[in-house]
Tab-separated table of C-alpha atoms and ligand atoms in Angstrom:
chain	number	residue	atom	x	y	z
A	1	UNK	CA	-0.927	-38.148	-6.080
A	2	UNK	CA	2.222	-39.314	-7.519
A	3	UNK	CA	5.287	-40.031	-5.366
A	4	UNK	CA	8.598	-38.690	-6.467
A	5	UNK	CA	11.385	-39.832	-6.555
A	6	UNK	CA	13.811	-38.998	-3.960
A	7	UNK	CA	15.355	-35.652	-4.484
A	8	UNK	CA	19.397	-35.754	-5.357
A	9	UNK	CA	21.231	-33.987	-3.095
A	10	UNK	CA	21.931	-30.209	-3.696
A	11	UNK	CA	25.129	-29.345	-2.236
A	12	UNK	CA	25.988	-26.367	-0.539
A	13	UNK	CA	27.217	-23.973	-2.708
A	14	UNK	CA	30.987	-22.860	-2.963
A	15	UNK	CA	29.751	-20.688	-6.097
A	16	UNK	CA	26.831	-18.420	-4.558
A	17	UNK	CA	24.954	-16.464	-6.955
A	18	UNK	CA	26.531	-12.953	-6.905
A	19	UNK	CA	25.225	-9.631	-8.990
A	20	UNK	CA	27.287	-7.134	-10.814
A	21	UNK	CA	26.296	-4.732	-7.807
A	22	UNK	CA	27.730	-7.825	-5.033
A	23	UNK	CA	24.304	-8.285	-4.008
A	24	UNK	CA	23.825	-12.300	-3.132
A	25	UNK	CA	20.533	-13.978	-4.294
A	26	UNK	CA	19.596	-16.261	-2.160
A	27	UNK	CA	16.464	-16.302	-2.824
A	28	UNK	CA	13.638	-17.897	-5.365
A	29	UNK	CA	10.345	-17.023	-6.271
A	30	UNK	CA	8.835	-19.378	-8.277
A	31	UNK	CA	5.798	-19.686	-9.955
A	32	UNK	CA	3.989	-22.576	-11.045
A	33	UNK	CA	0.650	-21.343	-13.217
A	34	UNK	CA	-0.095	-18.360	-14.778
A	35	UNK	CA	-4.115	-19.418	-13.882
A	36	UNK	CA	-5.893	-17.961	-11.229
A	37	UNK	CA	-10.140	-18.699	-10.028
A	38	UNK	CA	-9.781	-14.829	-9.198
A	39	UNK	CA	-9.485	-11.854	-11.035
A	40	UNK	CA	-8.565	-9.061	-9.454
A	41	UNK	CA	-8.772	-5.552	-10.858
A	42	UNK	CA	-4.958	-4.706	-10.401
A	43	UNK	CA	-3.201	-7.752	-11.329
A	44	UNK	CA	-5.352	-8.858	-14.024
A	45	UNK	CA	-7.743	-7.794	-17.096
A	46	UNK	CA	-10.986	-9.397	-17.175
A	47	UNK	CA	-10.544	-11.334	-19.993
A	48	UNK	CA	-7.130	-12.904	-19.619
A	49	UNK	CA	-5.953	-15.496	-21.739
A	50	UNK	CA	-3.540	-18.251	-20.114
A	51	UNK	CA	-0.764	-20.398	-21.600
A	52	UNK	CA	-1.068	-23.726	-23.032
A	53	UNK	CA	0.029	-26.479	-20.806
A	54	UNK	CA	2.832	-27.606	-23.032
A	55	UNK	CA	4.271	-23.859	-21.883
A	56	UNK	CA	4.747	-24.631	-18.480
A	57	UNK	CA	7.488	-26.429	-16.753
A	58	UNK	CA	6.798	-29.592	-15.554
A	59	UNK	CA	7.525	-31.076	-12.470
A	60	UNK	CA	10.744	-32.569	-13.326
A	61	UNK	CA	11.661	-29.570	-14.722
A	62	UNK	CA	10.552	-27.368	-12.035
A	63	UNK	CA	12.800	-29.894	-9.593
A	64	UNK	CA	15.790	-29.544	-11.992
A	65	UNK	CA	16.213	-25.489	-11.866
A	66	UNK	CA	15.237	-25.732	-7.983
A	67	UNK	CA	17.719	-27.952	-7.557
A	68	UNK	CA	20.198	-25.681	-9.145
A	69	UNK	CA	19.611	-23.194	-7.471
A	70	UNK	CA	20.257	-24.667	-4.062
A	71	UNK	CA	22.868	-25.483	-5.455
A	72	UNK	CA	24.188	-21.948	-5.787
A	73	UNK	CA	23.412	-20.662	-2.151
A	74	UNK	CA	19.296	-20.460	-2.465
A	75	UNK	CA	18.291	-20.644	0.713
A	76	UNK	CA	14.510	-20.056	0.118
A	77	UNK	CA	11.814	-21.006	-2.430
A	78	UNK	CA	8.317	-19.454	-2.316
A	79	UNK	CA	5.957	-20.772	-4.334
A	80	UNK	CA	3.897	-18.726	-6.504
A	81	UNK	CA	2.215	-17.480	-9.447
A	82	UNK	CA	-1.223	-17.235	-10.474
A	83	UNK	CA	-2.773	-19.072	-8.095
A	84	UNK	CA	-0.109	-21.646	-6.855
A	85	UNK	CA	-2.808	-24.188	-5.330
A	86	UNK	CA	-4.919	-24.151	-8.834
A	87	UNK	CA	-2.228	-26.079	-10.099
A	88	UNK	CA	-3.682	-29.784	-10.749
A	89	UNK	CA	-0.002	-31.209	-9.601
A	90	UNK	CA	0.887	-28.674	-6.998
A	91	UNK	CA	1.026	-31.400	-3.738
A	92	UNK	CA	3.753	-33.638	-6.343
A	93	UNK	CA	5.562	-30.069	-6.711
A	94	UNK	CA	5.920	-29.185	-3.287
A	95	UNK	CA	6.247	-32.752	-2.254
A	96	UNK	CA	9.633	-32.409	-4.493
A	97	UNK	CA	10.732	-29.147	-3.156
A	98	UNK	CA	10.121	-30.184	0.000
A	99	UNK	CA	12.643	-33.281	0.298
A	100	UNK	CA	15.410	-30.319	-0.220
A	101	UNK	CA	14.300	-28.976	3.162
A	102	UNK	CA	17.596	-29.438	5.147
A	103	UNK	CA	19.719	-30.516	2.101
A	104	UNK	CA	20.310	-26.596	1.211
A	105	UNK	CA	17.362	-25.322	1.598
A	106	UNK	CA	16.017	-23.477	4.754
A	107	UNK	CA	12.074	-22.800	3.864
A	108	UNK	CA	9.679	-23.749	1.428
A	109	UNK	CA	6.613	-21.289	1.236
A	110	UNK	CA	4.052	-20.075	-0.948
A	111	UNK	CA	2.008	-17.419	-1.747
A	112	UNK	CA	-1.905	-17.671	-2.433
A	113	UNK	CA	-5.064	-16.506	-2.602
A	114	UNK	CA	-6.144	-18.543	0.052
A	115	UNK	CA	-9.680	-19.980	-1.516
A	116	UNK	CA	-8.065	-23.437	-1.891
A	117	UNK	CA	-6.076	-23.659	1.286
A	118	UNK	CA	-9.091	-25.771	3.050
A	119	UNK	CA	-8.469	-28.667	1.240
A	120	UNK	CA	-4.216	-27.786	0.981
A	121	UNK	CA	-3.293	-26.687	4.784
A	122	UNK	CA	-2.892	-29.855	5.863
A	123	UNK	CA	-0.877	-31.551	3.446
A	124	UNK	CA	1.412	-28.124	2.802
A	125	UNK	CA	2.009	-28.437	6.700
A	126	UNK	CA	3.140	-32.088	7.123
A	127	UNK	CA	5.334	-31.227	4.036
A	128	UNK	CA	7.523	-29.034	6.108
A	129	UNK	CA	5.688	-25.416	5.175
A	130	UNK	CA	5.784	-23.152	8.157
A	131	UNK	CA	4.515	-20.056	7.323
A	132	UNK	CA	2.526	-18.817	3.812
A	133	UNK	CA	1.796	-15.249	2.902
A	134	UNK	CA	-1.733	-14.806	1.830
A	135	UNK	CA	-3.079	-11.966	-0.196
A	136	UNK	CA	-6.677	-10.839	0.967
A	137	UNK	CA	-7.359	-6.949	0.241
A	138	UNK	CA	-11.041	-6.461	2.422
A	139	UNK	CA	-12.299	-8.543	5.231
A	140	UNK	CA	-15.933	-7.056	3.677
A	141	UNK	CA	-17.314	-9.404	1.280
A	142	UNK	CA	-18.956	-6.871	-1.044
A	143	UNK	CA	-15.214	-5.003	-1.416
A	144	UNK	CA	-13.887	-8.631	-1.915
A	145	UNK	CA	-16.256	-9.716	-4.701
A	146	UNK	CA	-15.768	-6.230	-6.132
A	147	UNK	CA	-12.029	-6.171	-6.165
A	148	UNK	CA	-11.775	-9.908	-7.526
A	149	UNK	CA	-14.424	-9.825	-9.473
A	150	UNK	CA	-16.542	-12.430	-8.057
A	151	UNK	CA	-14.486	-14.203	-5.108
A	152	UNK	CA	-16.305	-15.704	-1.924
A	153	UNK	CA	-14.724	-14.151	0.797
A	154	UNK	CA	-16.185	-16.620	2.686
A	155	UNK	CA	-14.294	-19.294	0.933
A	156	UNK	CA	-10.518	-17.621	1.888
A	157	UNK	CA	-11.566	-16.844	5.693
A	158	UNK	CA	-12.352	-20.636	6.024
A	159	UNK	CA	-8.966	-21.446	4.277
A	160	UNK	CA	-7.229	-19.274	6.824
A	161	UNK	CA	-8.916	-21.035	9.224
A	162	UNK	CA	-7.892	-24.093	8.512
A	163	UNK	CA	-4.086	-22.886	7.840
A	164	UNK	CA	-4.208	-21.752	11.352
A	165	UNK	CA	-5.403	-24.844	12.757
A	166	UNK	CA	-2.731	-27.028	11.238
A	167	UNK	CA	0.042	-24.700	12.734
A	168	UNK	CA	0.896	-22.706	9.378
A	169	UNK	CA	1.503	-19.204	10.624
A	170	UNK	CA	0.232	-16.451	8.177
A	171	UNK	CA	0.927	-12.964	7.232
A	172	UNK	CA	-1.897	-11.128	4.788
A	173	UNK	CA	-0.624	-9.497	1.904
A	174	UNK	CA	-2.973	-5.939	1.093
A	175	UNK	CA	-2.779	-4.085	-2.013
A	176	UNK	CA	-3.935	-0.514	-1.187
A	177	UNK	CA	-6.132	0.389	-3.517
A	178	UNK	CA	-7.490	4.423	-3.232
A	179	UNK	CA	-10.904	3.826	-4.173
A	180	UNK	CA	-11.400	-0.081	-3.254
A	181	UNK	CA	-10.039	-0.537	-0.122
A	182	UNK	CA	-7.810	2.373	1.261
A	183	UNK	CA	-10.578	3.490	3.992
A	184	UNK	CA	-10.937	-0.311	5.271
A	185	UNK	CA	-6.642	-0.593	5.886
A	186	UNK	CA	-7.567	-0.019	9.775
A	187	UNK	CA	-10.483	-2.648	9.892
A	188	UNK	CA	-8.653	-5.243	7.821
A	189	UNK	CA	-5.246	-4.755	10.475
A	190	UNK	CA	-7.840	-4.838	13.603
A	191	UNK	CA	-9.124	-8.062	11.974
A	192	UNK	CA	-5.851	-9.727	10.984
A	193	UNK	CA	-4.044	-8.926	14.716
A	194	UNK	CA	-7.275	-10.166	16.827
A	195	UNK	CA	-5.740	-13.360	14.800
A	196	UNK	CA	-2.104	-13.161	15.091
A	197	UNK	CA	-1.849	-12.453	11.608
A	198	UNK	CA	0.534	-9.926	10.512
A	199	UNK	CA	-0.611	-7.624	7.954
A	200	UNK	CA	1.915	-6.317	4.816
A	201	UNK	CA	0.681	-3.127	2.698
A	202	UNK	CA	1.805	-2.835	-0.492
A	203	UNK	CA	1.603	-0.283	-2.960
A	204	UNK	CA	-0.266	-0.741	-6.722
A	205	UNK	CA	2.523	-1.463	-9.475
A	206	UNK	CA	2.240	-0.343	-13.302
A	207	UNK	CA	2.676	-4.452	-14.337
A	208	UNK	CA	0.636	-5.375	-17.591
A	209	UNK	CA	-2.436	-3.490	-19.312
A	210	UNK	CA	-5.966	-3.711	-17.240
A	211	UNK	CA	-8.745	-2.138	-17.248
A	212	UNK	CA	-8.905	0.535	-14.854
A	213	UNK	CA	-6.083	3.468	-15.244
A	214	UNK	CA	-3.319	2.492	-12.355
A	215	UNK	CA	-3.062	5.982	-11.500
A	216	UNK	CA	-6.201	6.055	-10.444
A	217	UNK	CA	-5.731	3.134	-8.432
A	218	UNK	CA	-2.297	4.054	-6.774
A	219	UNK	CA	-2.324	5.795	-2.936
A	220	UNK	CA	1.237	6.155	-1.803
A	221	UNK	CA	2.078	3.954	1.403
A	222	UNK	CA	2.707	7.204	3.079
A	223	UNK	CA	-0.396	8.809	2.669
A	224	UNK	CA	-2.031	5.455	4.485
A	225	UNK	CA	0.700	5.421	7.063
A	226	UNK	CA	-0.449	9.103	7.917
A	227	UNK	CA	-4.137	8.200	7.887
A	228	UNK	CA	-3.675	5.142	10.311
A	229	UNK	CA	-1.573	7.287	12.931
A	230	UNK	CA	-5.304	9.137	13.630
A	231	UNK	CA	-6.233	5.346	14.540
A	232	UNK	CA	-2.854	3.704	16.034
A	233	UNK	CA	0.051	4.110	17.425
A	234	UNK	CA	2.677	2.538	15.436
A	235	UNK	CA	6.429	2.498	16.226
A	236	UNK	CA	9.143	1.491	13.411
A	237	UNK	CA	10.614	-1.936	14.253
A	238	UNK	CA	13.981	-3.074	13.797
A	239	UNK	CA	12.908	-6.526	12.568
A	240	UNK	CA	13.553	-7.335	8.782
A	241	UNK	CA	13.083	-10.365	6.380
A	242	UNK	CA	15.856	-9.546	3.624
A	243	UNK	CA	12.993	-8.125	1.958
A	244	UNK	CA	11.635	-5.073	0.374
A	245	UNK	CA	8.968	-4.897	3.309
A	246	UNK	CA	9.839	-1.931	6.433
A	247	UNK	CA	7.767	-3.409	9.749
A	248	UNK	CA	5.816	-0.892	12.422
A	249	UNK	CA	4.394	-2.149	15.600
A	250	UNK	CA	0.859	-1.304	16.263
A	251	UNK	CA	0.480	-0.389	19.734
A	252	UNK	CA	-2.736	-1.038	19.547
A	253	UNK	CA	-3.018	-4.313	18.575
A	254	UNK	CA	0.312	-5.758	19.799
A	255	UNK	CA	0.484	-7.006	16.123
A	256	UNK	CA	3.443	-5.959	13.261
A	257	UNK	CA	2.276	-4.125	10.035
A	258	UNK	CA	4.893	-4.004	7.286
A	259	UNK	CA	5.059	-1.510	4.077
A	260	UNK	CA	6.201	-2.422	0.897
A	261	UNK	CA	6.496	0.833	-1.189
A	262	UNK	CA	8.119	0.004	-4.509
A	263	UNK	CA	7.313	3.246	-5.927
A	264	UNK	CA	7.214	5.994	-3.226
A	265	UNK	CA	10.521	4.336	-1.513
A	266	UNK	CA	12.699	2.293	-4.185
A	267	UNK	CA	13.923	-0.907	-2.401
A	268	UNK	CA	16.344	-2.563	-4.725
A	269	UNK	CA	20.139	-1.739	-2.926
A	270	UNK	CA	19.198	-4.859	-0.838
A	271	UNK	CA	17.745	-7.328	-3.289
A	272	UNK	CA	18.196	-10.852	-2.535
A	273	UNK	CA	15.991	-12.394	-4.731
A	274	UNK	CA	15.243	-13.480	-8.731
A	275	UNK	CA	12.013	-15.022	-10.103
A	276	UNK	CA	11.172	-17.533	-12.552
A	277	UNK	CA	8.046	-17.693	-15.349
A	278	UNK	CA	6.155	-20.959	-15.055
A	279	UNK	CA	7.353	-20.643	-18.556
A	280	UNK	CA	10.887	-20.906	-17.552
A	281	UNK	CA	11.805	-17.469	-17.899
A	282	UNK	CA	14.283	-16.156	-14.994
A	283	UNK	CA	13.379	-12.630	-14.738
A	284	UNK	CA	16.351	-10.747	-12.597
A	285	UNK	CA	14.042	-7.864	-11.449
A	286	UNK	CA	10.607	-7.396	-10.599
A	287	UNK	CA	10.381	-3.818	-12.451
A	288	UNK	CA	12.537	-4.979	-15.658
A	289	UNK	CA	12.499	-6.489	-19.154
A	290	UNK	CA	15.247	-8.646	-19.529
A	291	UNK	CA	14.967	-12.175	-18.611
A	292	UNK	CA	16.983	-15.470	-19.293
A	293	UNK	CA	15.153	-18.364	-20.889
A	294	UNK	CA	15.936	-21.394	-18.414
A	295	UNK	CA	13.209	-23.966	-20.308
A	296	UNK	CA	15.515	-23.070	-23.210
A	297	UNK	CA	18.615	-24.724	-21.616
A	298	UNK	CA	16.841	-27.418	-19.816
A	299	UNK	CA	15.093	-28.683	-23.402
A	300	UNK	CA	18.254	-28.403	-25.314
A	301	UNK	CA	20.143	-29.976	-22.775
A	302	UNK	CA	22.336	-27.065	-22.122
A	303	UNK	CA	24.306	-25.777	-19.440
A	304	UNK	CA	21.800	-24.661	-16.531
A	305	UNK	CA	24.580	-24.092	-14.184
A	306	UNK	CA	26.422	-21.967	-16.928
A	307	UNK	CA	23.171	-19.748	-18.052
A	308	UNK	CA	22.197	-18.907	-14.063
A	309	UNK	CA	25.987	-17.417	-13.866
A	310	UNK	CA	25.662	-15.505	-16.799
A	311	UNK	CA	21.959	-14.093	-15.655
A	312	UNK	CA	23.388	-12.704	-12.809
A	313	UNK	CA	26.076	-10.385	-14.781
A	314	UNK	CA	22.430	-9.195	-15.914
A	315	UNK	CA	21.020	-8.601	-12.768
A	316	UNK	CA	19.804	-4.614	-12.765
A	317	UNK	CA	20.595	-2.211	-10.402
A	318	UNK	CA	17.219	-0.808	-9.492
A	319	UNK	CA	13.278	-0.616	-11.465
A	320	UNK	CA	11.820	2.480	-13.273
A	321	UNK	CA	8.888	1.751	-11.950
A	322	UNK	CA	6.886	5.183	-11.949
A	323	UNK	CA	3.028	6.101	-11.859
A	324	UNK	CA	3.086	9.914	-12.595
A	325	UNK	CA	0.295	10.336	-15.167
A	326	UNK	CA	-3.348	9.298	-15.528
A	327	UNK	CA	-3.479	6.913	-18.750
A	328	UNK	CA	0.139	5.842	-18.581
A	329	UNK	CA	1.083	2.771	-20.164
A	330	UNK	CA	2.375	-0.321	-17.318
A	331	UNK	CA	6.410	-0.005	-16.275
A	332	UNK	CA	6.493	-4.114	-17.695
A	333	UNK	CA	4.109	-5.531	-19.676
A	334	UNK	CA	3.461	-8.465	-18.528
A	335	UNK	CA	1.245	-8.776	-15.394
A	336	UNK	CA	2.422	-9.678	-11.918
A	337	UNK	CA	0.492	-13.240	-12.485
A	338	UNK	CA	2.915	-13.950	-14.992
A	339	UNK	CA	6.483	-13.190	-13.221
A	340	UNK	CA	5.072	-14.690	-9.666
A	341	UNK	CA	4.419	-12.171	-7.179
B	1	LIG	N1	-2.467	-15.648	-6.523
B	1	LIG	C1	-1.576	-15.520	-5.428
B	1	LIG	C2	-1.957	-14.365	-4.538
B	1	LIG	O1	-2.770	-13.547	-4.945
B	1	LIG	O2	-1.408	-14.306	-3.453
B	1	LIG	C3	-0.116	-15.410	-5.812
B	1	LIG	C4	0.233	-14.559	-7.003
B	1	LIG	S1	-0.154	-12.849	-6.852
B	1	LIG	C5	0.376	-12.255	-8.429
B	1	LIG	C6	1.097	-12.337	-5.711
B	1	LIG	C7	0.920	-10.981	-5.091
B	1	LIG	O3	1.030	-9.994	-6.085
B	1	LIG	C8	-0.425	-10.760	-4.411
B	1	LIG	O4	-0.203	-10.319	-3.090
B	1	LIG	C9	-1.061	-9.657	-5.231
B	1	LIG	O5	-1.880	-8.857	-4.450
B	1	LIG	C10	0.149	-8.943	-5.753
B	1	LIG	N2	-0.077	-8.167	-6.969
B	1	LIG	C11	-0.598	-8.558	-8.153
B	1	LIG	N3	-0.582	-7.546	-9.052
B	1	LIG	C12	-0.050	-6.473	-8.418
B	1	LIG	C13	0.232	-5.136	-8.802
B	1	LIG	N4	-0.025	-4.693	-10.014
B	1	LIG	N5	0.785	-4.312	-7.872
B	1	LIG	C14	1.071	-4.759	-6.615
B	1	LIG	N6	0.843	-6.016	-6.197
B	1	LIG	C15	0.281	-6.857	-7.090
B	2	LIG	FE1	-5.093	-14.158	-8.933
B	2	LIG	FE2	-3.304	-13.439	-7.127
B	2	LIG	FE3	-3.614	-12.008	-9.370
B	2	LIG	FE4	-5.539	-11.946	-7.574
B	2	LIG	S1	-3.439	-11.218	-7.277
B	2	LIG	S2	-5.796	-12.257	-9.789
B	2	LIG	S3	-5.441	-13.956	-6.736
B	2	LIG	S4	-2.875	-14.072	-9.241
């Protein structure tokens, strides 16, 4: 691995990062690859091609906007993409991020698949991670090879395993999915609680052309809340993260369940947060088109500082996001494996 250099200091910001609408963003989501070992059937076609290396930012470059951004009030990086861990130079990335930890920056996460976590919990641990979201939609290894076409379940349940044992703690992200996976929400929470994981539903988005029709695919977050009262008890909670996610408490289980319904229940008054392409691209919305190209300013030596105040006048009130008709084309074109999830 190679050692970095020692990060400069990012000063706390008298010039936070403010919206048109006052909302603060304090918040980054960045994502490192567009590559992925999985392929699963709402995030990604089968045959998806990936950027050229040369694309991507590179580490330096990756430090430099990070750096900015603490600069301007970012409290809170989580690592993304793709597959974050599939990244050859991922432990030199977070190794960089990670010497901001107390300089600005209050938590370093990331969000994965899990099936390389094995041979990454312990090194994402001693680098100050405390707690990574991963995204497993069926505890059943026949749904799981089905919905990623392929994956070893086997493979993320022993990555989980081994986040747990170096301390990480982990909440599972679930896609609800009306033919894949919506009957197996109450086995999957059972599951996940037994091992003080907390589970997050979340509800299909219209991002980027794949196979299957998205309407097809889409249950509303409702419709499963309804169907897991016949199983649970579950009592709204108070507790929030600053995100889009509203938390129950399962009786039950003793263990929290949150809901992220983009579509059914539109989120956005409280948005704290932008993302960035590993491209470079600093997409203001989830659910929009208009970006700001960031490798563009940090190859032609521009103003970084400069270009992430003017993004922010562009910062949009809310997403159209909308699944209303079978055969629809996506919301945004490009897939969520491509802005970061
Ligand atoms: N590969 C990592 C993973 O799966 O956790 C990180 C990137 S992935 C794009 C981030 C999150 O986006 C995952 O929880 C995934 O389930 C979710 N996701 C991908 N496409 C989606 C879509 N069309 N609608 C809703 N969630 C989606
Ligand atoms: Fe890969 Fe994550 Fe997309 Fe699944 S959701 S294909 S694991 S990037």
């Amino acid at each position: 691995m190679t050692v970095a250099a020692a990060p400069k200091p990012a000063l706390k910001s008298d010039a936070p990062l403010v919206d048109s609408f006052g909302r603060v963003v304090t918040y980054l989501r960045l994502s490192v690859t567009d590559r992925c070992d999985l392929r699963c059937t709402y995030c990604m076609s089968e045959k998806m091609t990936f950027l050229p290396k040369s694309d991507l930012l590179d580490a330096d470059e990756l430090e430099t906007v990070a750096r900015a951004f603490i600069a301007r009030g970012v409290t809170k990086i989580r690592v993304t993409g793709g597959e974050p861990l599939v990244r050859r130079n991922i432990l030199e990335i977070m190794t960089r991020l990670s010497g901001y930890l107390g300089k600005g920056l209050d938590e370093l996460t990331l969000t994965t698949n899990g099936t390389q976590l094995a041979k990454h919990a312990a090194d994402l641990a001693r680098l100050g991670v405390k707690r990574i979201n991963v995204s497993l939609d069926s505890v059943n290894p026949e749904t799981f090879s089905r919905v990623t076409r392929g994956g070893k379940l086997a493979q993320v349940l022993d990555g989980i395993a081994a986040a747990q044992s170096h301390g990480l703690k982990i909440k599972l992200n679930v896609v609800v999915l009306k033919h894949d996976n919506a009957a197996e929400i109450p086995s999957i929470i059972d599951w996940a609680h037994r091992r003080d994981i907390d589970v997050t539903l979340i509800e299909a988005m219209p991002l980027g052309e794949i196979e299957a029709d998205r309407f097809d695919q889409y249950v509303p977050l409702s419709e499963v809340r309804a169907n897991l009262e016949k199983h649970f008890t579950l009592t709204a909670e108070d507790y929030r993260t600053g995100g889009p996610s509203q938390y129950w408490r399962v009786a039950e289980t003793g263990g929290r369940l949150g809901f992220i319904t983009p579509l059914s229940n539109n989120f956005c008054a409280g948005c704290n947060r932008v993302r960035l392409t590993c491209t470079g691209k600093l997409f203001l919305c989830l659910g929009q088109n208009d970006d700001a190209d960031l490798r563009h300013v940090l190859r032609t030596g521009g103003n970084l500082d400069a270009a992430l105040t003017e993004a922010m006048t562009r910062k949009p009130k809310a997403h159209d996001f909308l699944i209303d008709a079978p055969g629809k084309a996506p919301a945004v074109a490009r897939h969520m494996s491509m802005t970061g999830g």
